[in-house]
Amino acid sequence: KTDTSGNISWQHIYGCGAHDRLYGVIQPTFNAVGGNLTGYILTGVKGFSTNSEQGLVYVIDTSGNVLYKNSYKHSDKVRLFQALQMFDGGGNADGYIIGGYVGTSDRNCLVLRVNNNLTLRANNGFGPTGAQSYGISGVDDMCQFISQTNNGYLLGANSGSSGSRKPLLIKITSAGDFGGGFPTTWAATYQYNSNDTSFLPFVAPTSILNGGYLIGGVLKEGTYWKGFLIKTDNDGGVVSSNTDTWARLYAGNTLGVEGLISGVESSQGGLALSGWTKTWGIGNEMDYFLIKTDNFGEICSTCPGNFSQSITANITKDTAITIQHNNSVAITYDTTGCTIDSTAGGIIA
């Protein structure tokens, strides 16, 4: 934890002694009305790259002390990436929705509904076990993002094996149901052309151009890598006749090695995009970059910098896919065995 100048206020090591990784952090509130900060929610995996991977979640206070911790187990591998805080009708904190995946060779998106103390909320509005999964049969669907919509949740995943991945969005209801048809629930993959491989570092809701979603990541064409960004409508559509939806590719040059990692709306208007580049890296190494665009993803033509964007109408949305849905995934949890090392001092500002 740092101050506003980047100086370290405190640092801890969290783990279970089993090659653990943390992927996500959010800052929730105990009470949405009072606005009292509780600290942070950390999500990750216990036993990374082993046959017994478990989802791992910590709730810590503002000093980094552990309030609750849980690992979530299945007969197959589990990883957890992102948490959303939920509230009841009175504005009080009401647990969390946590997204990740379950499986090994045929991984499916996994969504958990847990209480404030991280216990699974079974038989209480989110299926019999408080855990549900979604995916395309026979295809790896690794959900890394979850966001709340007006009437449910949107899951963002990398779908497919290495060499043929596509971004996948799955819209479910607030009770975790899937089925019943568009627009209540739907699923779609996105593709630039028949030969590309698309990796999905982020999906985010956006308010620009009448709302919708930003889908961003890395597009590989042959040996070349480019950053891609898609602006959809509220139903995940990309329609050439709708100027509120568009797609962009970003590259240093035709031989570029670039990719987008994150994108946010700028307080000054437009979008701020971050990523990595080798084309323009110092000493021919990988460096970070930051791009500022307008609401249409276009870089100012008179602004300094080496990047250019191309406008493409070649993004296709495929809704002719069948999602298998399990509304009672057999997940158990374990509150023991994970520790915090408060003497950690290996990071120097």
Short mmCIF file of C-alpha atoms in Angstrom, two decimals:
data_model
loop_
_atom_site.label_atom_id
_atom_site.label_comp_id
_atom_site.label_asym_id
_atom_site.label_seq_id
_atom_site.Cartn_x
_atom_site.Cartn_y
_atom_site.Cartn_z
CA LYS A 1 0.00 0.00 0.00
CA THR A 2 1.44 3.36 -1.05
CA ASP A 3 0.59 6.98 -0.37
CA THR A 4 -0.38 9.40 -3.15
CA SER A 5 3.31 10.00 -3.91
CA GLY A 6 4.07 6.32 -4.35
CA ASN A 7 5.86 5.89 -1.02
CA ILE A 8 5.20 2.53 0.66
CA SER A 9 2.89 2.76 3.70
CA TRP A 10 2.90 -0.97 4.43
CA GLN A 11 3.53 -4.27 2.70
CA HIS A 12 2.52 -7.86 3.49
CA ILE A 13 2.93 -11.25 1.88
CA TYR A 14 -0.24 -13.34 1.67
CA GLY A 15 -0.08 -17.02 0.87
CA CYS A 16 -0.75 -20.65 1.63
CA GLY A 17 2.76 -21.99 1.04
CA ALA A 18 1.72 -23.52 -2.27
CA HIS A 19 2.86 -21.25 -5.13
CA ASP A 20 0.04 -18.71 -4.79
CA ARG A 21 -0.89 -15.77 -7.01
CA LEU A 22 -3.20 -12.77 -6.62
CA TYR A 23 -4.95 -11.47 -9.76
CA GLY A 24 -7.44 -8.87 -8.55
CA VAL A 25 -8.02 -6.22 -5.90
CA ILE A 26 -11.05 -3.99 -5.20
CA GLN A 27 -11.77 -1.46 -2.47
CA PRO A 28 -15.28 -2.09 -1.10
CA THR A 29 -17.34 -0.39 1.61
CA PHE A 30 -19.00 -1.95 4.64
CA ASN A 31 -21.99 0.33 4.19
CA ALA A 32 -22.81 2.02 0.89
CA VAL A 33 -24.80 4.72 2.69
CA GLY A 34 -22.22 5.62 5.31
CA GLY A 35 -19.28 5.06 2.97
CA ASN A 36 -17.04 3.47 5.62
CA LEU A 37 -14.06 1.77 3.97
CA THR A 38 -13.31 -1.79 5.03
CA GLY A 39 -10.05 -2.24 3.15
CA TYR A 40 -9.61 -4.49 0.16
CA ILE A 41 -10.73 -7.77 -1.43
CA LEU A 42 -7.93 -9.86 -2.96
CA THR A 43 -8.66 -12.67 -5.44
CA GLY A 44 -6.33 -15.28 -6.84
CA VAL A 45 -5.25 -18.93 -6.83
CA LYS A 46 -3.71 -21.28 -4.29
CA GLY A 47 -1.28 -23.87 -5.69
CA PHE A 48 -0.76 -22.20 -9.10
CA SER A 49 0.22 -24.60 -11.91
CA THR A 50 -0.44 -27.71 -9.84
CA ASN A 51 -3.15 -30.35 -10.15
CA SER A 52 -4.85 -29.02 -7.01
CA GLU A 53 -5.38 -25.33 -7.85
CA GLN A 54 -7.96 -23.64 -5.60
CA GLY A 55 -9.57 -20.22 -5.79
CA LEU A 56 -8.21 -17.90 -3.10
CA VAL A 57 -9.88 -14.80 -1.56
CA TYR A 58 -8.78 -12.47 1.25
CA VAL A 59 -10.71 -9.63 2.89
CA ILE A 60 -8.20 -7.27 4.55
CA ASP A 61 -8.56 -4.01 6.48
CA THR A 62 -6.97 -0.68 5.55
CA SER A 63 -3.71 -1.73 7.27
CA GLY A 64 -3.55 -5.03 5.40
CA ASN A 65 -4.61 -7.22 8.31
CA VAL A 66 -6.68 -10.27 7.33
CA LEU A 67 -10.37 -10.10 8.32
CA TYR A 68 -11.52 -13.18 6.36
CA LYS A 69 -9.85 -15.68 4.06
CA ASN A 70 -11.13 -18.64 2.09
CA SER A 71 -9.91 -21.08 -0.52
CA TYR A 72 -12.52 -22.63 -2.80
CA LYS A 73 -12.06 -26.24 -3.92
CA HIS A 74 -13.44 -28.46 -6.65
CA SER A 75 -12.48 -31.87 -7.98
CA ASP A 76 -10.88 -29.89 -10.84
CA LYS A 77 -8.80 -26.70 -10.91
CA VAL A 78 -10.25 -23.35 -9.75
CA ARG A 79 -8.87 -19.83 -10.26
CA LEU A 80 -10.57 -16.59 -9.22
CA PHE A 81 -9.86 -13.25 -10.89
CA GLN A 82 -12.34 -10.52 -9.96
CA ALA A 83 -14.84 -9.66 -7.22
CA LEU A 84 -17.85 -7.32 -7.17
CA GLN A 85 -19.39 -6.06 -3.95
CA MET A 86 -23.16 -6.51 -3.61
CA PHE A 87 -25.67 -4.42 -1.59
CA ASP A 88 -29.12 -5.13 -0.22
CA GLY A 89 -32.19 -2.93 -0.71
CA GLY A 90 -31.16 -0.73 2.20
CA GLY A 91 -27.72 0.00 0.78
CA ASN A 92 -25.88 -2.30 3.19
CA ALA A 93 -23.00 -4.54 2.15
CA ASP A 94 -24.39 -7.91 1.11
CA GLY A 95 -21.46 -10.11 0.16
CA TYR A 96 -19.70 -10.52 -3.16
CA ILE A 97 -19.97 -11.96 -6.65
CA ILE A 98 -16.63 -13.52 -7.63
CA GLY A 99 -15.68 -14.61 -11.16
CA GLY A 100 -13.08 -17.07 -12.40
CA TYR A 101 -12.95 -20.49 -14.03
CA VAL A 102 -13.16 -24.17 -13.16
CA GLY A 103 -11.65 -27.08 -15.09
CA THR A 104 -8.43 -28.22 -16.76
CA SER A 105 -8.79 -29.23 -20.42
CA ASP A 106 -12.39 -27.98 -20.81
CA ARG A 107 -12.47 -24.94 -18.56
CA ASN A 108 -15.72 -23.10 -17.90
CA CYS A 109 -16.48 -19.66 -16.46
CA LEU A 110 -17.19 -19.91 -12.73
CA VAL A 111 -19.28 -17.45 -10.69
CA LEU A 112 -19.51 -17.65 -6.88
CA ARG A 113 -22.05 -15.86 -4.66
CA VAL A 114 -20.56 -15.42 -1.18
CA ASN A 115 -21.48 -13.64 2.06
CA ASN A 116 -19.51 -10.83 3.71
CA ASN A 117 -17.43 -13.46 5.57
CA LEU A 118 -16.73 -15.31 2.26
CA THR A 119 -18.91 -18.35 3.00
CA LEU A 120 -20.84 -19.61 -0.03
CA ARG A 121 -24.46 -18.43 -0.17
CA ALA A 122 -26.22 -21.69 -1.01
CA ASN A 123 -29.98 -22.05 -1.63
CA ASN A 124 -30.50 -18.31 -1.45
CA GLY A 125 -31.17 -16.86 -4.89
CA PHE A 126 -28.04 -18.02 -6.72
CA GLY A 127 -28.52 -21.74 -7.26
CA PRO A 128 -28.39 -24.66 -4.81
CA THR A 129 -24.63 -24.34 -4.07
CA GLY A 130 -23.95 -20.64 -4.60
CA ALA A 131 -21.66 -21.60 -7.50
CA GLN A 132 -22.55 -21.75 -11.22
CA SER A 133 -20.52 -22.37 -14.38
CA TYR A 134 -20.92 -21.42 -18.05
CA GLY A 135 -19.03 -22.38 -21.18
CA ILE A 136 -18.92 -23.74 -24.72
CA SER A 137 -18.73 -27.53 -24.71
CA GLY A 138 -15.26 -28.84 -25.54
CA VAL A 139 -13.72 -25.35 -25.53
CA ASP A 140 -11.57 -23.65 -22.91
CA ASP A 141 -13.48 -20.62 -21.60
CA MET A 142 -11.36 -18.78 -19.04
CA CYS A 143 -13.38 -15.94 -17.51
CA GLN A 144 -11.18 -13.17 -16.19
CA PHE A 145 -13.69 -10.31 -15.96
CA ILE A 146 -17.12 -9.78 -14.49
CA SER A 147 -19.16 -6.58 -14.44
CA GLN A 148 -22.65 -5.73 -13.21
CA THR A 149 -25.37 -4.70 -15.63
CA ASN A 150 -28.86 -3.30 -15.02
CA ASN A 151 -30.36 -6.76 -14.70
CA GLY A 152 -27.50 -9.19 -14.22
CA TYR A 153 -23.80 -9.73 -14.90
CA LEU A 154 -21.54 -9.78 -17.94
CA LEU A 155 -18.72 -12.32 -18.02
CA GLY A 156 -15.65 -11.76 -20.20
CA ALA A 157 -13.48 -14.70 -21.22
CA ASN A 158 -10.70 -15.94 -23.46
CA SER A 159 -12.37 -18.72 -25.41
CA GLY A 160 -10.49 -21.43 -27.29
CA SER A 161 -7.09 -23.06 -27.30
CA SER A 162 -3.75 -21.46 -28.08
CA GLY A 163 -3.69 -20.30 -31.68
CA SER A 164 -7.45 -19.91 -32.06
CA ARG A 165 -8.67 -17.81 -29.15
CA LYS A 166 -11.54 -15.35 -29.36
CA PRO A 167 -13.08 -12.92 -26.85
CA LEU A 168 -16.28 -14.38 -25.37
CA LEU A 169 -19.00 -12.42 -23.56
CA ILE A 170 -21.76 -14.17 -21.58
CA LYS A 171 -24.72 -12.24 -20.18
CA ILE A 172 -26.46 -13.89 -17.19
CA THR A 173 -29.24 -12.77 -14.87
CA SER A 174 -28.75 -11.53 -11.30
CA ALA A 175 -29.72 -15.03 -10.11
CA GLY A 176 -27.11 -16.62 -12.35
CA ASP A 177 -29.65 -17.99 -14.82
CA PHE A 178 -28.77 -18.46 -18.49
CA GLY A 179 -31.39 -19.13 -21.13
CA GLY A 180 -34.63 -17.56 -22.16
CA GLY A 181 -33.13 -15.56 -24.96
CA PHE A 182 -31.84 -12.16 -25.97
CA PRO A 183 -31.60 -9.54 -24.50
CA THR A 184 -32.05 -10.98 -20.97
CA THR A 185 -29.31 -13.53 -21.51
CA TRP A 186 -26.98 -13.95 -24.47
CA ALA A 187 -23.49 -15.04 -25.46
CA ALA A 188 -21.21 -13.99 -28.30
CA THR A 189 -17.68 -14.38 -29.59
CA TYR A 190 -15.83 -11.74 -31.61
CA GLN A 191 -13.38 -12.27 -34.47
CA TYR A 192 -11.32 -9.99 -36.70
CA ASN A 193 -10.74 -12.51 -39.47
CA SER A 194 -10.55 -16.25 -39.83
CA ASN A 195 -6.82 -16.41 -39.10
CA ASP A 196 -6.36 -14.19 -36.06
CA THR A 197 -5.84 -15.04 -32.40
CA SER A 198 -7.32 -12.57 -29.91
CA PHE A 199 -6.35 -12.41 -26.25
CA LEU A 200 -8.68 -10.58 -23.88
CA PRO A 201 -6.92 -8.56 -21.17
CA PHE A 202 -10.00 -6.49 -20.29
CA VAL A 203 -13.75 -5.93 -20.61
CA ALA A 204 -15.31 -2.85 -19.04
CA PRO A 205 -18.72 -1.14 -19.10
CA THR A 206 -18.65 2.35 -20.57
CA SER A 207 -20.96 5.35 -20.59
CA ILE A 208 -19.58 6.94 -23.78
CA LEU A 209 -21.69 7.00 -26.94
CA ASN A 210 -24.89 5.84 -25.21
CA GLY A 211 -23.21 3.10 -23.20
CA GLY A 212 -22.10 -0.43 -23.88
CA TYR A 213 -18.80 -2.23 -23.33
CA LEU A 214 -15.12 -1.85 -24.18
CA ILE A 215 -13.43 -5.10 -25.24
CA GLY A 216 -9.67 -4.75 -25.47
CA GLY A 217 -6.59 -6.87 -25.83
CA VAL A 218 -4.01 -8.31 -28.17
CA LEU A 219 -4.55 -9.43 -31.75
CA LYS A 220 -2.02 -11.75 -33.39
CA GLU A 221 -1.91 -11.89 -37.18
CA GLY A 222 0.80 -14.32 -38.26
CA THR A 223 3.92 -13.10 -36.44
CA TYR A 224 2.60 -9.58 -35.85
CA TRP A 225 0.89 -8.33 -32.68
CA LYS A 226 -1.46 -5.37 -32.44
CA GLY A 227 -3.63 -3.82 -29.76
CA PHE A 228 -7.36 -4.10 -30.44
CA LEU A 229 -10.31 -2.22 -28.95
CA ILE A 230 -14.01 -2.80 -29.64
CA LYS A 231 -16.81 -0.49 -28.51
CA THR A 232 -20.13 -2.37 -28.42
CA ASP A 233 -23.67 -1.30 -27.68
CA ASN A 234 -25.48 -2.35 -24.48
CA ASP A 235 -26.24 -5.77 -25.98
CA GLY A 236 -22.68 -6.46 -27.09
CA GLY A 237 -23.39 -5.54 -30.71
CA VAL A 238 -20.95 -4.04 -33.22
CA VAL A 239 -23.00 -2.69 -36.12
CA SER A 240 -21.47 -0.74 -39.00
CA SER A 241 -24.65 1.35 -39.37
CA ASN A 242 -24.47 2.39 -35.69
CA THR A 243 -21.83 5.07 -35.20
CA ASP A 244 -21.91 4.44 -31.43
CA THR A 245 -20.11 1.12 -32.04
CA TRP A 246 -16.67 0.71 -33.60
CA ALA A 247 -13.44 -1.30 -33.65
CA ARG A 248 -9.81 -0.12 -33.76
CA LEU A 249 -6.38 -1.69 -34.17
CA TYR A 250 -3.28 0.02 -32.75
CA ALA A 251 0.28 -0.64 -33.91
CA GLY A 252 3.63 1.08 -34.13
CA ASN A 253 4.13 -0.05 -37.71
CA THR A 254 3.32 -3.05 -39.92
CA LEU A 255 5.99 -5.11 -38.13
CA GLY A 256 4.81 -4.02 -34.70
CA VAL A 257 4.67 -5.94 -31.46
CA GLU A 258 1.99 -4.17 -29.43
CA GLY A 259 -0.88 -5.05 -27.12
CA LEU A 260 -3.48 -3.35 -24.91
CA ILE A 261 -3.67 -4.21 -21.21
CA SER A 262 -6.35 -1.82 -19.90
CA GLY A 263 -8.65 0.98 -20.95
CA VAL A 264 -10.64 3.54 -18.94
CA GLU A 265 -12.73 6.60 -19.59
CA SER A 266 -10.74 9.77 -19.09
CA SER A 267 -12.03 12.55 -16.82
CA GLN A 268 -11.02 14.91 -19.64
CA GLY A 269 -13.14 13.03 -22.16
CA GLY A 270 -12.26 10.17 -24.45
CA LEU A 271 -10.32 7.07 -23.43
CA ALA A 272 -6.95 6.34 -21.86
CA LEU A 273 -5.38 3.07 -23.05
CA SER A 274 -2.32 1.37 -21.62
CA GLY A 275 -0.29 -1.53 -22.97
CA TRP A 276 3.10 -2.77 -24.04
CA THR A 277 5.27 -2.16 -27.09
CA LYS A 278 8.46 -3.58 -28.52
CA THR A 279 8.45 -1.64 -31.78
CA TRP A 280 9.19 1.61 -29.94
CA GLY A 281 10.76 0.09 -26.81
CA ILE A 282 14.01 1.57 -25.57
CA GLY A 283 16.89 -0.69 -26.60
CA ASN A 284 14.52 -2.95 -28.57
CA GLU A 285 12.99 -4.19 -25.32
CA MET A 286 9.39 -4.24 -24.09
CA ASP A 287 8.16 -0.93 -22.66
CA TYR A 288 4.82 0.41 -21.41
CA PHE A 289 2.81 2.89 -23.42
CA LEU A 290 -0.16 5.18 -22.79
CA ILE A 291 -2.52 6.36 -25.53
CA LYS A 292 -5.20 9.05 -25.20
CA THR A 293 -8.04 8.84 -27.74
CA ASP A 294 -11.37 10.50 -28.38
CA ASN A 295 -14.71 8.74 -27.80
CA PHE A 296 -14.29 6.90 -31.10
CA GLY A 297 -10.91 5.43 -30.20
CA GLU A 298 -9.09 7.75 -32.59
CA ILE A 299 -5.71 9.30 -31.78
CA CYS A 300 -5.34 13.01 -32.43
CA SER A 301 -3.75 13.32 -35.88
CA THR A 302 -1.61 16.29 -34.81
CA CYS A 303 -0.52 14.84 -31.45
CA PRO A 304 3.12 13.70 -30.99
CA GLY A 305 3.88 9.99 -30.87
CA ASN A 306 4.62 7.01 -33.08
CA PHE A 307 1.39 5.05 -32.85
CA SER A 308 -1.36 4.94 -35.42
CA GLN A 309 -4.79 3.38 -35.36
CA SER A 310 -6.65 1.73 -38.18
CA ILE A 311 -10.41 1.69 -38.56
CA THR A 312 -11.76 -1.77 -39.24
CA ALA A 313 -15.24 -3.00 -40.08
CA ASN A 314 -14.03 -6.61 -40.08
CA ILE A 315 -15.08 -7.45 -36.52
CA THR A 316 -17.85 -10.05 -36.57
CA LYS A 317 -20.08 -11.03 -33.65
CA ASP A 318 -21.12 -14.67 -33.54
CA THR A 319 -24.15 -15.52 -31.42
CA ALA A 320 -24.66 -18.99 -32.92
CA ILE A 321 -23.00 -20.71 -29.98
CA THR A 322 -24.42 -23.00 -27.33
CA ILE A 323 -23.53 -22.34 -23.69
CA GLN A 324 -23.61 -25.23 -21.22
CA HIS A 325 -24.81 -24.05 -17.81
CA ASN A 326 -24.36 -25.85 -14.48
CA ASN A 327 -26.35 -24.10 -11.74
CA SER A 328 -25.01 -26.25 -8.88
CA VAL A 329 -21.23 -26.58 -9.16
CA ALA A 330 -19.83 -28.68 -6.28
CA ILE A 331 -17.57 -26.12 -4.60
CA THR A 332 -16.37 -26.41 -0.99
CA TYR A 333 -14.34 -23.90 0.97
CA ASP A 334 -11.55 -23.97 3.51
CA THR A 335 -10.77 -21.11 5.91
CA THR A 336 -7.53 -22.61 7.26
CA GLY A 337 -3.95 -22.92 6.09
CA CYS A 338 -3.34 -19.48 4.58
CA THR A 339 -1.20 -16.88 6.34
CA ILE A 340 0.00 -13.30 6.25
CA ASP A 341 3.63 -12.29 6.74
CA SER A 342 3.56 -8.84 8.36
CA THR A 343 7.38 -8.61 8.44
CA ALA A 344 7.65 -8.56 4.66
CA GLY A 345 10.06 -5.88 3.55
CA GLY A 346 11.35 -6.99 0.17
CA ILE A 347 9.82 -4.17 -1.87
CA ILE A 348 11.67 -0.84 -1.88
CA ALA A 349 10.05 2.31 -3.20
#
